[in-house]
XYZ file of N, CA, C and O in Angstrom:
244
model
N 63.469 122.342 71.344
C 64.604 123.038 72.382
C 64.391 122.606 73.622
O 65.518 122.475 74.468
N 63.133 122.303 74.175
C 62.820 121.823 75.557
C 63.684 120.490 75.914
O 64.100 120.298 77.048
N 63.590 119.592 74.862
C 64.291 118.488 75.067
C 65.639 118.465 75.419
O 66.284 117.587 76.206
N 66.462 119.435 74.938
C 67.796 119.623 75.119
C 67.990 119.880 76.811
O 68.923 119.493 77.356
N 67.067 120.792 77.137
C 67.120 121.163 78.614
C 66.906 119.974 79.598
O 67.579 119.668 80.503
N 65.882 118.973 79.135
C 65.679 117.914 79.831
C 66.723 116.908 79.812
O 67.195 116.295 80.636
N 67.312 116.713 78.573
C 68.495 115.811 78.388
C 69.802 116.329 79.348
O 70.320 115.692 79.873
N 69.906 117.563 79.185
C 71.008 118.202 80.148
C 70.882 117.850 81.515
O 71.838 117.591 82.220
N 69.511 118.071 81.943
C 69.339 117.872 83.409
C 69.555 116.295 83.794
O 70.079 116.030 84.697
N 69.058 115.490 82.939
C 69.207 114.095 82.960
C 70.573 113.668 83.056
O 70.889 112.769 83.973
N 71.393 114.239 82.092
C 72.922 113.728 82.184
C 73.592 114.175 83.405
O 74.587 113.671 84.022
N 73.167 115.468 83.916
C 73.695 115.928 85.142
C 73.419 115.031 86.205
O 74.373 114.715 87.381
N 72.222 114.630 86.325
C 71.704 113.615 87.442
C 72.634 112.124 87.434
O 73.071 111.825 88.305
N 72.557 111.685 86.114
C 73.355 110.381 85.812
C 74.902 110.732 86.129
O 75.522 109.889 86.788
N 75.439 111.812 85.706
C 76.822 112.013 86.183
C 77.165 112.175 87.671
O 78.017 111.686 88.083
N 76.127 112.836 88.225
C 76.285 112.892 89.763
C 76.189 111.552 90.316
O 76.874 111.333 91.367
N 75.325 110.584 89.871
C 75.227 109.313 90.437
C 76.476 108.547 90.282
O 76.897 107.920 91.162
N 77.090 108.547 89.019
C 78.237 107.852 88.863
C 79.428 108.481 89.785
O 80.268 107.740 90.185
N 79.296 109.773 89.769
C 80.407 110.438 90.718
C 80.353 109.817 92.159
O 81.208 109.680 92.854
N 79.034 109.884 92.660
C 78.857 109.449 93.920
C 79.289 107.878 94.308
O 79.963 107.710 95.279
N 79.022 107.135 93.283
C 79.417 105.709 93.398
C 80.974 105.733 93.408
O 81.480 104.873 94.114
N 81.651 106.418 92.413
C 83.038 106.394 92.405
C 83.708 106.758 93.727
O 84.693 106.278 94.321
N 83.248 107.917 94.287
C 83.817 108.344 95.511
C 83.582 107.338 96.659
O 84.235 107.222 97.479
N 82.393 106.853 96.557
C 81.964 105.781 97.572
C 82.954 104.617 97.468
O 83.582 104.142 98.485
N 83.311 104.149 96.431
C 84.295 103.029 96.066
C 85.728 103.525 96.571
O 86.589 102.830 97.264
N 86.105 104.726 96.211
C 87.524 105.315 96.605
C 87.510 105.321 98.201
O 88.458 105.036 98.887
N 86.431 105.841 98.800
C 86.329 105.964 100.287
C 86.546 104.665 100.941
O 87.218 104.528 101.999
N 85.903 103.618 100.368
C 86.110 102.094 100.953
C 87.332 101.372 100.569
O 87.257 100.214 100.960
N 88.105 102.031 99.961
C 89.474 101.334 99.539
C 89.406 100.324 98.413
O 90.123 99.355 98.297
N 88.383 100.443 97.521
C 88.433 99.528 96.513
C 89.708 99.783 95.370
O 90.021 98.644 94.926
N 90.340 100.765 95.467
C 91.459 101.018 94.529
C 92.785 101.177 95.221
O 93.674 101.654 94.634
N 92.744 100.534 96.525
C 94.007 100.583 97.171
C 95.142 99.824 96.616
O 96.325 100.249 96.612
N 94.884 98.503 96.216
C 95.963 97.668 95.737
C 95.679 97.311 94.351
O 94.856 96.426 94.010
N 96.536 97.971 93.460
C 96.136 97.749 92.046
C 97.145 96.601 91.364
O 96.890 96.219 90.328
N 98.424 96.352 92.039
C 99.349 95.392 91.570
C 99.141 93.885 91.891
O 99.233 93.118 91.129
N 98.489 93.684 93.168
C 98.237 92.323 93.404
C 97.306 91.443 92.590
O 97.744 90.326 92.277
N 96.223 92.149 92.244
C 95.451 91.086 91.428
C 96.000 90.854 90.149
O 95.824 89.631 89.659
N 96.884 91.711 89.489
C 97.516 91.377 88.301
C 98.577 90.277 88.508
O 98.908 89.569 87.530
N 99.185 90.108 89.712
C 100.173 89.120 89.948
C 99.627 87.898 90.441
O 100.400 86.779 90.452
N 98.363 87.761 90.846
C 97.846 86.635 91.414
C 97.649 85.372 90.417
O 97.885 84.323 90.827
N 97.537 85.816 89.237
C 97.447 84.717 88.228
C 98.904 84.021 88.039
O 98.904 82.918 87.447
N 99.911 84.575 88.345
C 101.239 84.069 88.234
C 101.608 83.291 89.367
O 102.379 82.416 89.315
N 100.975 83.389 90.418
C 101.171 82.509 91.593
C 100.681 81.031 91.464
O 99.766 80.800 90.863
N 101.698 80.146 91.929
C 101.168 78.745 92.003
C 100.109 78.428 92.805
O 99.959 78.992 94.041
N 99.224 77.555 92.363
C 98.174 77.039 93.325
C 98.798 76.009 94.297
O 99.901 75.462 94.035
N 98.067 75.926 95.386
C 98.779 74.879 96.386
C 98.381 73.499 95.997
O 97.370 73.122 95.238
N 99.457 72.719 95.898
C 99.326 71.298 95.479
C 98.921 70.396 96.571
O 99.653 70.485 97.576
N 97.981 69.768 96.548
C 97.313 68.744 97.523
C 98.129 67.436 97.416
O 98.544 67.079 96.298
N 98.251 66.799 98.420
C 98.900 65.484 98.429
C 98.043 64.595 97.779
O 96.807 64.655 97.758
N 98.743 63.700 96.887
C 97.889 62.640 96.280
C 97.287 61.670 97.118
O 97.779 61.454 98.265
N 96.164 61.166 96.603
C 95.420 60.124 97.572
C 96.140 58.916 97.781
O 97.078 58.528 97.110
N 95.978 58.412 98.968
C 96.837 57.232 99.320
C 96.510 55.995 98.362
O 95.419 55.974 97.851
N 97.551 55.268 98.097
C 97.421 54.087 97.239
C 96.668 52.930 97.959
O 96.990 52.714 99.129
N 95.746 52.426 97.306
C 94.946 51.275 97.867
C 95.509 49.946 97.282
O 95.543 49.869 96.049
N 95.802 49.084 98.108
C 96.306 47.835 97.550
C 95.053 46.764 97.503
O 94.240 46.728 98.395
N 94.999 46.185 96.291
C 93.798 45.179 96.222
C 94.507 43.811 96.134
O 95.514 43.467 95.556
N 93.985 42.944 97.298
C 94.543 41.750 97.435
C 93.992 40.718 96.427
O 92.743 40.788 96.303
N 94.817 39.890 96.032
C 94.305 38.907 95.016
C 93.675 37.814 95.776
O 94.493 37.060 96.666
N 92.562 37.361 95.382
C 91.789 36.382 96.306
C 91.525 35.238 95.415
O 90.825 34.271 95.854
N 92.073 35.091 94.227
C 91.927 33.938 93.439
C 92.785 32.802 94.073
O 94.060 33.049 94.479
N 92.412 31.669 93.956
C 93.235 30.543 94.395
C 93.420 29.536 93.245
O 92.769 29.205 92.349
């Protein structure tokens, strides 16, 4: 029966720790923008210019 009391206290401590971390994340704005990350995958990547063509001169005679 004593183990149930230890487990109850342990679970309250763990629950309090998770609640503290969650409130810290909310306070720092972690959950402010929920739509943009889902739409970022649909955005096109920037296309870089192709490298310049190099002409090779024929040196055979």
